[in-house]
Amino acid sequence: MSPAPRVGLVLAGGGAKGAYHAGVLRYLGERGVSFAAVAGTSIGALTAAVLAAAPSTAVAADRLVALWRWTAGQAGTGPPGPPPRTTDRSALRAFLRGLTSPLIHVDVIERLVRDNVDVAALRAGPDVWISVYEAGPDLAGLGWMLDVAVASVAPAPTWLHLQGLPAGSVHDAIRASAALPAILPAHRVGERRYRDGALGDNTPMTPIDREGRCELAIVVHLGQGALFDRRDFATPILEVRPAEPFATAGAEFAAAYDFSPAQVDRLIALGYADARERVGTLEDTLAAYAAKQRARDRLGNALRRRR
């Protein structure tokens, strides 16, 4: 029997918009899709780790839905207002204090990672790479400004292979990938400090293409555009993206911090619906791959019989 094709998964970062991942995985889990390799950035890194530590995609989806609904229950009822259009530090601090979601507080993120990512189970699961950005000097708490400025000109992503890290560094790496500049401090992994991987690579297809040995990659975007060029990669790519905007025009920033119950439930439902729309393409692709493998097997058997 021919082996099943190796399918990779790439999960973009995007804060609260990551609830969409849970809906996508819920549908793929129902279809029995499993993954040989996973990569994620920021909230996508946490999703990837939860998936790798679960016994199946369906179980991972249930865990993620529960995680998101718990988070929504701790948050307010609506999105924050727009960020201040000024570099004044007092205005920025006031805005940041108004962000009440648990996912922007260090101790709560630590709890979510600890409670939802079993390191031993993860190490036995599919390969996981997460995108991080190496932090520069702290500069009295303002080093994030320099990191953001440098990343906007010359992004230099780092991809950490979770199974290749010491067990005690796995949770640190996930937290580092989600260390949002200006909101959360850079996080140390071993001897280095890292920030949110979105500064370097918000859609980490590169490690799946280079190291994942996959016949197909599913890329889940958290916006209607794309932050990568699929022509840069040899691996065939199936993209899943929102069929409708996560927020009204001009409110895109707030959508990344809208952890309200209504929005979380909406994004889970939207992810499920969009995956359902695209899964026919996935199944056609996998069927074509299986047919090619069967033809290759028949040819090999025929050649062996002629020897």
PDB file of C-alpha atoms in Angstrom, residues 117-225:
ATOM      1  CA  VAL A 117       1.064  22.187  25.641  1.00  0.00           C
ATOM      2  CA  ASP A 118       2.302  18.878  27.030  1.00  0.00           C
ATOM      3  CA  VAL A 119       5.976  18.866  26.075  1.00  0.00           C
ATOM      4  CA  ALA A 120       6.367  15.074  26.148  1.00  0.00           C
ATOM      5  CA  ALA A 121       3.345  14.623  23.875  1.00  0.00           C
ATOM      6  CA  LEU A 122       4.548  17.391  21.575  1.00  0.00           C
ATOM      7  CA  ARG A 123       7.972  15.793  21.199  1.00  0.00           C
ATOM      8  CA  ALA A 124       6.250  12.614  19.994  1.00  0.00           C
ATOM      9  CA  GLY A 125       4.024  14.516  17.555  1.00  0.00           C
ATOM     10  CA  PRO A 126       4.576  16.083  14.135  1.00  0.00           C
ATOM     11  CA  ASP A 127       7.569  18.356  13.660  1.00  0.00           C
ATOM     12  CA  VAL A 128       6.867  21.945  14.714  1.00  0.00           C
ATOM     13  CA  TRP A 129       8.721  25.084  13.713  1.00  0.00           C
ATOM     14  CA  ILE A 130       7.861  28.488  15.108  1.00  0.00           C
ATOM     15  CA  SER A 131       8.936  31.904  13.900  1.00  0.00           C
ATOM     16  CA  VAL A 132      10.671  34.268  16.338  1.00  0.00           C
ATOM     17  CA  TYR A 133      12.615  37.513  15.977  1.00  0.00           C
ATOM     18  CA  GLU A 134      15.878  37.982  17.844  1.00  0.00           C
ATOM     19  CA  ALA A 135      15.674  41.040  20.090  1.00  0.00           C
ATOM     20  CA  GLY A 136      18.325  43.726  20.215  1.00  0.00           C
ATOM     21  CA  PRO A 137      19.469  45.664  23.300  1.00  0.00           C
ATOM     22  CA  ASP A 138      16.743  46.482  25.800  1.00  0.00           C
ATOM     23  CA  LEU A 139      17.511  50.251  25.859  1.00  0.00           C
ATOM     24  CA  ALA A 140      15.704  50.992  29.118  1.00  0.00           C
ATOM     25  CA  GLY A 141      12.545  49.235  27.995  1.00  0.00           C
ATOM     26  CA  LEU A 142      12.394  50.869  24.566  1.00  0.00           C
ATOM     27  CA  GLY A 143      14.404  48.303  22.644  1.00  0.00           C
ATOM     28  CA  TRP A 144      11.208  47.085  20.998  1.00  0.00           C
ATOM     29  CA  MET A 145      11.053  50.356  19.020  1.00  0.00           C
ATOM     30  CA  LEU A 146      14.473  49.677  17.523  1.00  0.00           C
ATOM     31  CA  ASP A 147      13.536  46.063  16.791  1.00  0.00           C
ATOM     32  CA  VAL A 148      10.363  47.143  14.977  1.00  0.00           C
ATOM     33  CA  ALA A 149      12.274  49.763  12.984  1.00  0.00           C
ATOM     34  CA  VAL A 150      15.016  47.324  11.963  1.00  0.00           C
ATOM     35  CA  ALA A 151      12.521  44.565  11.105  1.00  0.00           C
ATOM     36  CA  SER A 152      10.557  46.917   8.847  1.00  0.00           C
ATOM     37  CA  VAL A 153      13.678  47.513   6.755  1.00  0.00           C
ATOM     38  CA  ALA A 154      15.528  44.202   6.951  1.00  0.00           C
ATOM     39  CA  PRO A 155      13.469  41.388   8.509  1.00  0.00           C
ATOM     40  CA  ALA A 156      15.637  38.508   9.684  1.00  0.00           C
ATOM     41  CA  PRO A 157      13.416  35.675  10.908  1.00  0.00           C
ATOM     42  CA  THR A 158      14.549  32.754  13.010  1.00  0.00           C
ATOM     43  CA  TRP A 159      12.692  29.443  12.919  1.00  0.00           C
ATOM     44  CA  LEU A 160      12.988  27.291  16.022  1.00  0.00           C
ATOM     45  CA  HIS A 161      12.341  23.546  15.727  1.00  0.00           C
ATOM     46  CA  LEU A 162      10.493  22.740  18.941  1.00  0.00           C
ATOM     47  CA  GLN A 163      11.465  19.063  18.981  1.00  0.00           C
ATOM     48  CA  GLY A 164      15.103  20.113  18.636  1.00  0.00           C
ATOM     49  CA  LEU A 165      15.046  22.298  21.754  1.00  0.00           C
ATOM     50  CA  PRO A 166      15.721  21.114  25.303  1.00  0.00           C
ATOM     51  CA  ALA A 167      12.430  20.154  26.937  1.00  0.00           C
ATOM     52  CA  GLY A 168      12.722  23.066  29.364  1.00  0.00           C
ATOM     53  CA  SER A 169      12.928  25.594  26.512  1.00  0.00           C
ATOM     54  CA  VAL A 170       9.836  24.552  24.549  1.00  0.00           C
ATOM     55  CA  HIS A 171       7.343  26.659  26.498  1.00  0.00           C
ATOM     56  CA  ASP A 172       9.798  29.571  26.476  1.00  0.00           C
ATOM     57  CA  ALA A 173      10.022  29.444  22.681  1.00  0.00           C
ATOM     58  CA  ILE A 174       6.219  29.499  22.270  1.00  0.00           C
ATOM     59  CA  ARG A 175       5.947  32.464  24.611  1.00  0.00           C
ATOM     60  CA  ALA A 176       8.739  34.257  22.761  1.00  0.00           C
ATOM     61  CA  SER A 177       6.950  33.893  19.422  1.00  0.00           C
ATOM     62  CA  ALA A 178       3.935  35.679  20.937  1.00  0.00           C
ATOM     63  CA  ALA A 179       5.862  38.477  22.696  1.00  0.00           C
ATOM     64  CA  LEU A 180       4.083  41.404  21.047  1.00  0.00           C
ATOM     65  CA  PRO A 181       6.297  44.509  20.837  1.00  0.00           C
ATOM     66  CA  ALA A 182       5.334  47.335  23.218  1.00  0.00           C
ATOM     67  CA  ILE A 183       2.916  45.041  25.057  1.00  0.00           C
ATOM     68  CA  LEU A 184       4.965  42.044  26.189  1.00  0.00           C
ATOM     69  CA  PRO A 185       8.694  41.904  26.957  1.00  0.00           C
ATOM     70  CA  ALA A 186      11.139  39.930  24.857  1.00  0.00           C
ATOM     71  CA  HIS A 187      11.436  36.382  26.156  1.00  0.00           C
ATOM     72  CA  ARG A 188      14.616  34.428  26.686  1.00  0.00           C
ATOM     73  CA  VAL A 189      15.164  31.039  25.071  1.00  0.00           C
ATOM     74  CA  GLY A 190      18.513  29.679  26.186  1.00  0.00           C
ATOM     75  CA  GLU A 191      21.062  32.470  25.790  1.00  0.00           C
ATOM     76  CA  ARG A 192      19.045  34.601  23.365  1.00  0.00           C
ATOM     77  CA  ARG A 193      16.071  36.942  23.698  1.00  0.00           C
ATOM     78  CA  TYR A 194      13.270  36.886  21.150  1.00  0.00           C
ATOM     79  CA  ARG A 195      10.160  38.858  20.259  1.00  0.00           C
ATOM     80  CA  ASP A 196       7.017  38.179  18.269  1.00  0.00           C
ATOM     81  CA  GLY A 197       7.892  36.188  15.162  1.00  0.00           C
ATOM     82  CA  ALA A 198       5.610  38.395  13.054  1.00  0.00           C
ATOM     83  CA  LEU A 199       8.442  40.925  12.959  1.00  0.00           C
ATOM     84  CA  GLY A 200      10.380  38.553  10.724  1.00  0.00           C
ATOM     85  CA  ASP A 201       7.989  36.037   9.162  1.00  0.00           C
ATOM     86  CA  ASN A 202       4.282  36.034   9.912  1.00  0.00           C
ATOM     87  CA  THR A 203       3.558  33.139   7.521  1.00  0.00           C
ATOM     88  CA  PRO A 204       6.403  30.657   8.108  1.00  0.00           C
ATOM     89  CA  MET A 205       6.181  28.524   4.984  1.00  0.00           C
ATOM     90  CA  THR A 206       9.982  28.363   4.653  1.00  0.00           C
ATOM     91  CA  PRO A 207      10.684  25.626   7.261  1.00  0.00           C
ATOM     92  CA  ILE A 208       7.840  23.482   5.903  1.00  0.00           C
ATOM     93  CA  ASP A 209       9.258  23.835   2.397  1.00  0.00           C
ATOM     94  CA  ARG A 210      12.878  23.259   3.389  1.00  0.00           C
ATOM     95  CA  GLU A 211      12.589  20.732   6.202  1.00  0.00           C
ATOM     96  CA  GLY A 212       9.062  19.328   6.306  1.00  0.00           C
ATOM     97  CA  ARG A 213       9.405  16.897   3.364  1.00  0.00           C
ATOM     98  CA  CYS A 214       5.732  17.471   2.545  1.00  0.00           C
ATOM     99  CA  GLU A 215       3.857  16.743  -0.665  1.00  0.00           C
ATOM    100  CA  LEU A 216       1.335  19.498   0.134  1.00  0.00           C
ATOM    101  CA  ALA A 217       1.128  22.441   2.543  1.00  0.00           C
ATOM    102  CA  ILE A 218      -2.040  24.092   3.836  1.00  0.00           C
ATOM    103  CA  VAL A 219      -1.491  27.766   4.700  1.00  0.00           C
ATOM    104  CA  VAL A 220      -4.064  29.430   6.951  1.00  0.00           C
ATOM    105  CA  HIS A 221      -4.047  33.211   6.624  1.00  0.00           C
ATOM    106  CA  LEU A 222      -5.576  35.620   9.131  1.00  0.00           C
ATOM    107  CA  GLY A 223      -6.323  38.277   6.541  1.00  0.00           C
ATOM    108  CA  GLN A 224      -7.562  38.479   2.985  1.00  0.00           C
ATOM    109  CA  GLY A 225      -4.142  39.261   1.558  1.00  0.00           C
TER     110      GLY A 225
END
